[in-house]
XYZ file of C-alpha atoms in Angstrom:
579
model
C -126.312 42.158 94.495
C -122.588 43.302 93.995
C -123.352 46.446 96.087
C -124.259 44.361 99.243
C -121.450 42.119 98.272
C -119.002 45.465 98.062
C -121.006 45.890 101.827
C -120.049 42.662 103.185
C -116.571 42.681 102.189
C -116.306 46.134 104.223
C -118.179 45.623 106.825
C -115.655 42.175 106.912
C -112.708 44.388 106.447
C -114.008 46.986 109.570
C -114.264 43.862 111.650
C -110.703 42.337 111.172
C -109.357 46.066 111.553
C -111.207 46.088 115.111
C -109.765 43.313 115.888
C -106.414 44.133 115.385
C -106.485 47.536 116.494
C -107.564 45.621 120.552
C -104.805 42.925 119.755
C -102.412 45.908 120.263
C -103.579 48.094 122.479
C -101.099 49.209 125.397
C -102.198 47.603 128.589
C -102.310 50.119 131.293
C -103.658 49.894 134.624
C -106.216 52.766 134.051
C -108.962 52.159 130.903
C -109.392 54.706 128.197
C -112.750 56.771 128.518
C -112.714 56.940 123.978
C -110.860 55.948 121.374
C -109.220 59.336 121.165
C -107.342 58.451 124.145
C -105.811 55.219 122.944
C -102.251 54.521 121.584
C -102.879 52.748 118.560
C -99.492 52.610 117.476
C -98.422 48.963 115.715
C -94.629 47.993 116.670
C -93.189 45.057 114.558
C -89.560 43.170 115.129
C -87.116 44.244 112.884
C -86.137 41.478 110.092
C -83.127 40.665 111.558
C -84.539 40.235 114.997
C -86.891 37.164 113.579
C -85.865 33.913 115.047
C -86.899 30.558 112.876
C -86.398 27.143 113.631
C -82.980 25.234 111.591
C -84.648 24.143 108.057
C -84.026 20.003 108.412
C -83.247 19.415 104.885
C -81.397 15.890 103.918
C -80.464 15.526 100.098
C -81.642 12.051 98.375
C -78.407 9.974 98.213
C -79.047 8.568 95.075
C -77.094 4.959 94.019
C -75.115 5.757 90.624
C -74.168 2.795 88.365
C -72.206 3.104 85.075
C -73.185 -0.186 82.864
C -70.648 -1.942 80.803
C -72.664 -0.723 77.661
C -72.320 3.242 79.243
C -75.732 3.604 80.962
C -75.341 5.790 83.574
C -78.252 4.826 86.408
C -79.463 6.531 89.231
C -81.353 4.308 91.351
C -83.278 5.440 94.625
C -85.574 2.906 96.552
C -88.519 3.988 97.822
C -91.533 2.109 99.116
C -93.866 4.177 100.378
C -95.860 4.112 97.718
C -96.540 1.294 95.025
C -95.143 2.981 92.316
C -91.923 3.877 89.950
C -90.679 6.967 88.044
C -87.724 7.482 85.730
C -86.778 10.022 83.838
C -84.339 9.656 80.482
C -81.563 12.224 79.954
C -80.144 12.067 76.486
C -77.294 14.263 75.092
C -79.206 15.125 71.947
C -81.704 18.360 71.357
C -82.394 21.216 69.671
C -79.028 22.387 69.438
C -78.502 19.902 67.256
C -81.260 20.842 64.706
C -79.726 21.118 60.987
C -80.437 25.166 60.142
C -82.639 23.872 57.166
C -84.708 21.005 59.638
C -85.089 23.150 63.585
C -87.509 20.956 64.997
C -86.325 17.371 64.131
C -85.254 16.615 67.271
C -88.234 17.918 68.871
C -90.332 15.769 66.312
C -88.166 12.891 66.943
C -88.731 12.581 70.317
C -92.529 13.119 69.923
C -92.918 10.607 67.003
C -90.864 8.011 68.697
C -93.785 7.314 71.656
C -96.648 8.067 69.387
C -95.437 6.202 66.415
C -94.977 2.857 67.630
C -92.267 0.501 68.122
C -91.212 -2.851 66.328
C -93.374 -4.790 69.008
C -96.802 -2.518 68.861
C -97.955 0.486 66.877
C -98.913 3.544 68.365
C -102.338 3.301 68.833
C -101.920 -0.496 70.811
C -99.014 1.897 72.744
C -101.748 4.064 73.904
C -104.071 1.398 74.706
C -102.038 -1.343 76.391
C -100.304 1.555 78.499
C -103.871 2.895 79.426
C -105.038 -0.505 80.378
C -101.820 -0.685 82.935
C -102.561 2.969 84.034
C -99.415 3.561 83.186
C -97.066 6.391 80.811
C -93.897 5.543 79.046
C -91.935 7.745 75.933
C -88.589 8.275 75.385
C -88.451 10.792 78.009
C -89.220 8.057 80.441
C -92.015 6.149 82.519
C -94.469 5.977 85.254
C -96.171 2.724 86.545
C -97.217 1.223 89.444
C -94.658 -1.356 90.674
C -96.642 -4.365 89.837
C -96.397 -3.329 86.510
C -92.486 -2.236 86.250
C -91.143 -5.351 84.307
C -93.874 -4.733 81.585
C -93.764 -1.285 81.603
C -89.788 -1.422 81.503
C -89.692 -3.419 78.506
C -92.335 -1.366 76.637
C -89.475 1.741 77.151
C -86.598 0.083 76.203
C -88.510 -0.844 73.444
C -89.391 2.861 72.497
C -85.926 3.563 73.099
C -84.472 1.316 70.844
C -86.777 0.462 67.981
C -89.296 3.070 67.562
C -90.805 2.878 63.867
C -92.000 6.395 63.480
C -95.197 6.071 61.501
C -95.935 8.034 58.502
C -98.977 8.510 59.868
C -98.188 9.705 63.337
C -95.306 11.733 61.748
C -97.696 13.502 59.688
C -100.129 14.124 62.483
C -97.487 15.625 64.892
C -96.080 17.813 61.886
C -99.740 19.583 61.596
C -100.048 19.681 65.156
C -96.763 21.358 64.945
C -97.396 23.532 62.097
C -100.654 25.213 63.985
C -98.813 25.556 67.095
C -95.802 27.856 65.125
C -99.230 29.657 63.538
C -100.468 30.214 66.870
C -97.488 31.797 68.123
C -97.903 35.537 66.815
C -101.003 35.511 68.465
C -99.876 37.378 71.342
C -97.493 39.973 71.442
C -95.404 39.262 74.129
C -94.138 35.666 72.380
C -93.176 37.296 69.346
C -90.978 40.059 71.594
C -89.648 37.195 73.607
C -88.887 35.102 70.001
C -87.408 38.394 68.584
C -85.452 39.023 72.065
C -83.886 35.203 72.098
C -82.948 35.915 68.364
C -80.949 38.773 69.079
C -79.537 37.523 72.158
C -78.555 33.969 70.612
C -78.009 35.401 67.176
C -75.972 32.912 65.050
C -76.226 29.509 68.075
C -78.765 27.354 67.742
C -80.721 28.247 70.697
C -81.662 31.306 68.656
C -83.624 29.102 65.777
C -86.915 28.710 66.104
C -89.005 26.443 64.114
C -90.962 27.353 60.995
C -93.343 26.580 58.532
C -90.476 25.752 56.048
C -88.010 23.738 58.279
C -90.878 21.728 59.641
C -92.032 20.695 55.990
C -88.295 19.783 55.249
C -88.118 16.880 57.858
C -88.753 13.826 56.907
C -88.945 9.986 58.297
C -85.556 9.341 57.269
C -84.442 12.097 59.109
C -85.847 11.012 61.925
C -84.457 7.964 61.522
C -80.894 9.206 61.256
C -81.305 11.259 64.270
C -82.586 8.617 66.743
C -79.751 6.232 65.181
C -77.100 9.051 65.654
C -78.061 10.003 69.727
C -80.180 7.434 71.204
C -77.449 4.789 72.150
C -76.497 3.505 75.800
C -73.196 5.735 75.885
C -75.234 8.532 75.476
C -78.189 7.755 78.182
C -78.401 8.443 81.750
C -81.652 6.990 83.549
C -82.952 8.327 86.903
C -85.383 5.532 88.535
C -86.977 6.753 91.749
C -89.831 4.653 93.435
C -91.123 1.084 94.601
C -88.933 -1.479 93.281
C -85.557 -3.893 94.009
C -82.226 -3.055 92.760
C -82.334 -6.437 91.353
C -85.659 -5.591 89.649
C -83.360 -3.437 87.280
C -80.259 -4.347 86.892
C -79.016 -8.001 88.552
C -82.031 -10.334 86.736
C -81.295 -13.577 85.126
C -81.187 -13.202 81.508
C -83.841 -16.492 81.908
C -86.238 -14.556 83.614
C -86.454 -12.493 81.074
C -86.325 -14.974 78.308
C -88.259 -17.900 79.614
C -87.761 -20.242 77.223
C -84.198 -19.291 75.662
C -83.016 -22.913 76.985
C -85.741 -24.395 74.741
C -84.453 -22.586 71.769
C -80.678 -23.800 72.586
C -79.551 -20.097 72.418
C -78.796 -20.525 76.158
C -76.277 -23.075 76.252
C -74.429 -21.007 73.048
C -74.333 -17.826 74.963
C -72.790 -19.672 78.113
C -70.132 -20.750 75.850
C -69.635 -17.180 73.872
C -68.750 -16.315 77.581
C -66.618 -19.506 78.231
C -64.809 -19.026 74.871
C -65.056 -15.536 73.881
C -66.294 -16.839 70.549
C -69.017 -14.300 69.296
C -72.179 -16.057 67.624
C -74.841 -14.605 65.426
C -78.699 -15.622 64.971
C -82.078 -14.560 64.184
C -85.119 -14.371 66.479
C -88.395 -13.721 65.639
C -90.648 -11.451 68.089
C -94.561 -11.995 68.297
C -96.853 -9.115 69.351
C -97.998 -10.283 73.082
C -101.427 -9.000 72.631
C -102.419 -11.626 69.418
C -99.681 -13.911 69.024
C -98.894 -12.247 65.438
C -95.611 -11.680 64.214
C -94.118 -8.135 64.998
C -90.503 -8.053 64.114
C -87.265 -10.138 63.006
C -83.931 -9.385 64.944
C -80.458 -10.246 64.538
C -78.849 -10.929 67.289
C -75.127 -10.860 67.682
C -73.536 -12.264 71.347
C -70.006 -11.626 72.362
C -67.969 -11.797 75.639
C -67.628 -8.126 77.521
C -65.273 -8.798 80.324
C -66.872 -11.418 82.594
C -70.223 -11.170 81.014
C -72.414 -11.293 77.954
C -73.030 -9.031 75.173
C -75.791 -8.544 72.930
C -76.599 -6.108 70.283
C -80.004 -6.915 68.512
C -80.729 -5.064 64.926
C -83.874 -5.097 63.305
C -83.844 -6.563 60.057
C -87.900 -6.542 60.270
C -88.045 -4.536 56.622
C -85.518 -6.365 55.177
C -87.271 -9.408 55.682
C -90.566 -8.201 54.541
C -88.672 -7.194 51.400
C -86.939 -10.844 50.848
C -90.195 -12.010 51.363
C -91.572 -9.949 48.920
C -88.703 -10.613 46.407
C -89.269 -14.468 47.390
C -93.068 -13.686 46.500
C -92.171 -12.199 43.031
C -89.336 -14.665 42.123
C -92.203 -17.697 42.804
C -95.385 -16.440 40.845
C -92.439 -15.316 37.910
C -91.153 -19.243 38.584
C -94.983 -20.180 38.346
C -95.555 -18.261 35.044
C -92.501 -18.763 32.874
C -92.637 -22.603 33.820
C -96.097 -23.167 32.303
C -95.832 -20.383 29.815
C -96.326 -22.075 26.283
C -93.340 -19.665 24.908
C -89.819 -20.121 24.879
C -88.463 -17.816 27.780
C -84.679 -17.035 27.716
C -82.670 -14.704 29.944
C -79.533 -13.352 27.777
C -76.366 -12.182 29.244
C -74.269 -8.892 27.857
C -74.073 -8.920 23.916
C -76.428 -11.916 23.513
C -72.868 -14.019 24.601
C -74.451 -16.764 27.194
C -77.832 -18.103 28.312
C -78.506 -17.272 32.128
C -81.946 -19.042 32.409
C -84.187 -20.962 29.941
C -87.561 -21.958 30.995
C -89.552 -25.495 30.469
C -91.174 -24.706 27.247
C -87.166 -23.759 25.921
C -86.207 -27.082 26.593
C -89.007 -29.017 24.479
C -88.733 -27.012 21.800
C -84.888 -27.284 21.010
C -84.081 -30.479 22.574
C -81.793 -29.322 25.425
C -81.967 -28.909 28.889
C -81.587 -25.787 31.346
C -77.878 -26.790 32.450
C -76.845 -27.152 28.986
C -78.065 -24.110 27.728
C -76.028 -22.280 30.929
C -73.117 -24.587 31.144
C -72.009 -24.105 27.122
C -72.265 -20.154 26.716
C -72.038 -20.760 23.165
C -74.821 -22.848 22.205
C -77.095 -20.279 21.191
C -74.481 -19.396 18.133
C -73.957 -22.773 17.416
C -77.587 -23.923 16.781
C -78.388 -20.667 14.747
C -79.546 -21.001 11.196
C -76.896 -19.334 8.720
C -79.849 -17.224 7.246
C -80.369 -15.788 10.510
C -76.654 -14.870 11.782
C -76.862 -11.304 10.084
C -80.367 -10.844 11.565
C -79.113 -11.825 15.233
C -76.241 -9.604 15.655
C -78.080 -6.405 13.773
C -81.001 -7.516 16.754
C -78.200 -7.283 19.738
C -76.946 -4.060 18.439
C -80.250 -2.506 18.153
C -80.712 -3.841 21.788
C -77.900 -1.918 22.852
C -78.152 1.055 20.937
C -81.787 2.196 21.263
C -82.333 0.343 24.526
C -85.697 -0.760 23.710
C -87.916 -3.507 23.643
C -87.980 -5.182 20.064
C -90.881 -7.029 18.929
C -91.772 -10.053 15.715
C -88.617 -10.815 15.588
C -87.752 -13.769 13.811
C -84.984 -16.075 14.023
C -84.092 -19.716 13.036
C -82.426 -22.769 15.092
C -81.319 -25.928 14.839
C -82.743 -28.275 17.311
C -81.128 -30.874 19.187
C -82.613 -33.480 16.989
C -81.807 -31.917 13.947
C -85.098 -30.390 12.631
C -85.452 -26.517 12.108
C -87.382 -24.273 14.858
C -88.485 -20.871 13.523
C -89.144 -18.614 16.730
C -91.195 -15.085 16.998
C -89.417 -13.252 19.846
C -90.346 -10.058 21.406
C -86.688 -8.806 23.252
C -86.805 -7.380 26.308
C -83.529 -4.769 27.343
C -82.935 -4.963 31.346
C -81.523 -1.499 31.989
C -79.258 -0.674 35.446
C -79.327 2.492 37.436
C -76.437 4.343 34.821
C -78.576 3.664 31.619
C -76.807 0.275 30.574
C -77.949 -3.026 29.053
C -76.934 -5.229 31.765
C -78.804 -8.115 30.253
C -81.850 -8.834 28.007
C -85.453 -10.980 28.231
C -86.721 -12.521 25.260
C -89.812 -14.208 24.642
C -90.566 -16.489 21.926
C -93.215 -19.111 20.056
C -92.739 -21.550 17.610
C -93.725 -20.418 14.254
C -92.234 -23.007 12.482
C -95.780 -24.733 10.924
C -96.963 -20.964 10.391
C -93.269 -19.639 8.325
C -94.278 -23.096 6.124
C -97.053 -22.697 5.174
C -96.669 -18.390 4.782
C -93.421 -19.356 2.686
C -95.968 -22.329 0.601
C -98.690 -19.528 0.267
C -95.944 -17.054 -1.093
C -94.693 -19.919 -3.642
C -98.195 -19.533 -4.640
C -98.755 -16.164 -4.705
C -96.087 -15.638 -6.836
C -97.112 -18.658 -9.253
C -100.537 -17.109 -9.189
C -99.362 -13.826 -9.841
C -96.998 -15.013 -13.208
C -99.840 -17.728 -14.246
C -101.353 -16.941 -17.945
C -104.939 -18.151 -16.332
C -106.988 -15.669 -14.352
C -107.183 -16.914 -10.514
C -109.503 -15.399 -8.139
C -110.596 -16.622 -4.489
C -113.576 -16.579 -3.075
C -114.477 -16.762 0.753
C -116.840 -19.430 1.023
C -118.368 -18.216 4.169
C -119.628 -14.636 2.632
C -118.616 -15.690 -1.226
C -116.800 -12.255 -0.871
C -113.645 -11.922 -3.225
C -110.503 -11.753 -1.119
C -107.911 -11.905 -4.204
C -107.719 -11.835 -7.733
C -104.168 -12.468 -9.568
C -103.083 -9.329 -12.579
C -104.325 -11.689 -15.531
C -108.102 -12.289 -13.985
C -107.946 -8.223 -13.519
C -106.864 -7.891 -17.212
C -109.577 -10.569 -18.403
C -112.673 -8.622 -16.829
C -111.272 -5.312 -17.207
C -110.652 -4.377 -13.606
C -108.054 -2.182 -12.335
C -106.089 -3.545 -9.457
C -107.526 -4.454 -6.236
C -110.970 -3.303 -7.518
C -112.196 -6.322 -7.540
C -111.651 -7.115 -3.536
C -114.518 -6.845 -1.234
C -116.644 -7.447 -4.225
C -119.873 -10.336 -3.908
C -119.095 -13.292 -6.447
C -121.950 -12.611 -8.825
C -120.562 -9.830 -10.364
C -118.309 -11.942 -12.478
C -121.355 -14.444 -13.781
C -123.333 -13.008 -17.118
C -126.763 -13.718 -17.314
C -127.815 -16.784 -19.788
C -130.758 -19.075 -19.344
C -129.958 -18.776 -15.720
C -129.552 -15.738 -13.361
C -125.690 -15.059 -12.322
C -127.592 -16.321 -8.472
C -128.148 -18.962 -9.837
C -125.243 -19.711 -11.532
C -123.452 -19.285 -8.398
C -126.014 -21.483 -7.003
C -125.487 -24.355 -8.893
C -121.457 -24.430 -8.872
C -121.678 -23.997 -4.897
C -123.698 -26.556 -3.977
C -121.503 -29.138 -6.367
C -118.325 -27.669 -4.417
C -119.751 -28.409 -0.900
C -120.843 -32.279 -2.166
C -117.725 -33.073 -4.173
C -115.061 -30.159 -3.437
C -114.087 -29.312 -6.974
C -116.573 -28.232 -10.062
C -115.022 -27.728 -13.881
C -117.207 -26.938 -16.496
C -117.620 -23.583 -18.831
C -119.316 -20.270 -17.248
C -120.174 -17.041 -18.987
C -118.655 -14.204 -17.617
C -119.177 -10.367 -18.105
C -116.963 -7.833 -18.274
C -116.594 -4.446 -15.599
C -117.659 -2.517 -19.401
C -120.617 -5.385 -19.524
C -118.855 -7.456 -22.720
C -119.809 -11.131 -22.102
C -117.551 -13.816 -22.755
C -116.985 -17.435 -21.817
C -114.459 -19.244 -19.727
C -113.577 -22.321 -18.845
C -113.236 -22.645 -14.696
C -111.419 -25.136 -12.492
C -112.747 -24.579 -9.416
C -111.570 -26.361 -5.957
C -111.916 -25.816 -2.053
C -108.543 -24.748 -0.228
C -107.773 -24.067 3.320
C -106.363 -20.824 3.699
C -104.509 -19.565 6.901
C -105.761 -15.400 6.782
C -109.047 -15.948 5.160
C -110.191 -19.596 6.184
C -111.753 -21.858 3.355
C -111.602 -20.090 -0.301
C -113.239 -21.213 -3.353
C -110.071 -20.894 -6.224
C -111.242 -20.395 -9.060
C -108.883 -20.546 -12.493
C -110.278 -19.253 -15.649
C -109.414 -19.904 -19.273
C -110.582 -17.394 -21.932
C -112.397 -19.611 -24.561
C -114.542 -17.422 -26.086
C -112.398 -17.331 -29.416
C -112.166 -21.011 -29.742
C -116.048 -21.568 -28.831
C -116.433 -18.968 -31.509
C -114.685 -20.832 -33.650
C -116.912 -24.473 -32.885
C -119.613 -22.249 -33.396
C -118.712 -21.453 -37.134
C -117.985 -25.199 -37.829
């Protein structure tokens, strides 16, 4: 098949050749007999002898406007065809690339169309722009005309308050990454790359992206790069196509804003103009697509010559982050308000109370603004036996910066009665290391410190007492305690009776030591005391009798107790005996 293609192609090539060779040939009056006797000789006109017609060649007059805010525009009207084209110029490239980040400001411009603005992300970009058949970035825009005023805004908006996306960041730094990979994939890029190098060696237009400087760029330095180049001063705009001058750059600020009279911004920025009086607000910008909130603006007016000034900032993450604060601050409101401990916020060196919550005011008697308005209550209500223990707590604050917990302090309340508090004390620490302030957290222990100081009385009454005690815990019969002189009496060493079952104490007689226990049990639950004389044994198994006083009691570690006080009688029962 290719050989009677190769054919064709001559036989083609024979033909044309024919054809020119009779386009020449000299006209004579008398015809050649063969095509040895023809001149086949091929004159052409020299170059200079060529004659073309004028080339009519009129250069676009172009309408150039400098804005008050340093726009440059370049504005040519045409309406053959229903559409418009601009193209951005900005003073800012790759010649401005820090040596450690070459590629930010190619990133920049990239991330700014693909990563969304304040109004839409980047994704509802793609698809509203699609849907108008439309293209916008920050290089500029192409719409049909019917479209311009929509399109327009989308720009400026892309322009001014692009959000570069983390996401779309990341996605253009890959796509970067494998495009620098593909470059030494042919030969004659890395000699041109080497060749610029060399040429351009120490200007910027001899760096050249890498894997390295790529990594090293980062949102906020895309961030400070768009706020450092993309203002109006540094912008010139080139809009060719179907539209009206007036389209661009003569509208109504009310056809833009439709209903800035209802707001009653209008009327102020007539009279910033009438006065010269700048005047500051907030506005609020809903996504057009839903309805939901996109952004939050300031807005700042002011007179410029004749006319009317506006620079709008977004404040759209600060006010997610009051909100957030406002958040925080109202479920901590919620919480310390119907805590059931005593919440306090301390100033430096424990000197003043900055906030005291609900449950702080019932327990001491006073109220929120007179803990903050007398700085010194907190050492006036103190309990003398707990001055020493305060101050040695704020110094251990500030010297180990910590959080200290069970401490316990005394007050006098309001009314006069004594409030023993548990705190655990929280240290707020700044940026340099410092206690700026402390948290403490407290409950009432005041029932709990009586009756531990009552059950120490006792302890220690116990623990001196000629009688052997021991206590029982009704609900196992388990012995929980037994004082030095029942130890002595039965021949236990300390603590070796604990964890021990009741019936080890009870000697056998015409009843079991079960039943024994039995008996004096059941009498405790009816009446709640049983006295009466018991034979005990010994640890060495040497029985002898005692006389036993035995009661319920409420106790606040182990619950109900049977105590149980025993009187060595065996020597005067002994002595009955002999009688």
């Amino acid at each position: 098949m290719m050989q009677k293609n190769g054919q064709k192609r001559s036989w083609t090539a024979s033909l044309i050749l024919l054809a020119l060779v009779f386009t020449f040939l000299p006209l004579s009056s008398k015809a050649a007999t063969s095509l040895d006797e023809l001149d086949l000789t091929i004159v052409f006109p020299h170059p200079s002898e060529l004659v073309f017609e004028p080339l009519q060649f009129t250069p676009v007059e172009a309408e150039r406007i400098e804005l008050e805010n340093g726009i440059v525009l370049y504005l040519l009207e045409d309406h053959e065809l229903p559409i418009v084209e601009a193209r951005a110029f900005i003073r800012a490239g790759a010649d401005y690339d820090p040596f450690d980040k070459v590629g930010l400001a190619s990133l920049t411009v990239h991330v700014m169309r693909t990563g969304g603005t304040q109004r839409m992300s980047g994704d509802e970009l793609d698809e509203r722009l699609e849907f108008l058949a439309a293209s916008a970035s920050a290089s500029g825009f192409s719409t049909l005309s019917q479209h311009l005023e929509e399109v327009l805004a989308v720009f400026a908006d892309i322009l001014v308050h692009p959000t570069f996306e983390n996401e779309k960041l990341e996605l253009a730094r890959q796509r970067t990454l494998e495009a620098i990979r593909r470059e030494n994939d042919q030969p004659t890029q890395i000699a041109f790359r080497e060749f610029i190098k060399r040429v351009a060696e120490g200007h910027p237009s001899g760096w050249f992206p890498s894997k390295e400087t790529i990594q090293n760029i980062t949102r906020e330095d895309l961030i400070r790069f768009h706020e450092r180049f993309y203002h109006p001063n540094n912008l010139i705009l080139a809009v060719a196509g179907d539209f009206q001058r007036e389209e661009l750059i003569e509208k109504n600020i009310l056809e833009i804003v439709p209903n800035l009279k209802e707001t009653g911004r209008y009327d102020k920025y007539l009279d910033v103009i009438k006065s010269g009086k700048p005047f500051s607000s907030e506005d609020v910008i809903y996504n057009r697509q839903d309805g939901s909130l996109s952004s939050h603006l300031s807005v700042r007016a002011f007179k410029v010559g004749d006319d009317l000034g506006l620079i709008f900032t977004n404040i759209t993450e600060r006010k997610k982050a009051e909100a957030q604060i406002k958040q925080i601050k109202e479920r901590l409101e919620r919480l310390t308000d119907n805590a059931d401990e005593a919440i306090f916020s301390v100033g430096a060196r424990g000197r003043y109370i900055t906030y005291a919550n609900p449950t702080a005011e019932r327990l001491f008697g006073y109220s929120k603004a007179e803990w903050i308005s007398d700085p010194h209550l907190g050492a006036k209500i103190i309990l003398p036996d707990f001055v020493e223990r305060q101050k040695e707590i704020i110094e251990e604050i500030y010297k180990n910066k910590k959080p200290i917990k069970n401490a316990v302090l005394g007050w006098k309340a309001k009314d006069g009665h004594e409030v023993i508090m548990e705190y655990t004390i929280i240290p707020i620490i700044d940026k340099n290391g410092q206690v700026v302030y402390f948290e403490s957290i407290g409950r009432d222990i005041t029932d709990r410190k009586k009756k531990e100081d009552k059950l120490l009385l006792h302890s220690e009454i116990m623990t001196n007492m000629s009688e052997g005690v021991y206590l029982i815990r009704l609900e196992d019969l388990i012995i929980v305690y037994a004082n030095p002189r029942f130890e002595e009496m039965f021949g236990y060493e300390h603590g070796e009776l604990i964890g021990k079952y009741v019936v080890i104490v009870n000697a056998t007689t015409d009843k079991t030591p079960e039943e024994t226990k039995d008996e004096i049990v059941g009498i405790l639950k009816e009446t709640g005391e049983w006295h009466g004389e018991v034979k005990n044994i010994k640890k060495d198994g040497t029985p002898f009798w005692c006389y036993a006083n035995v009661s319920l009691f409420n106790h606040p570690e182990y619950g109900t107790v049977i105590v149980s006080v025993h009187t060595d009688i065996t020597k005067r029962k002994e002595a009955v005996e002999a009688l």
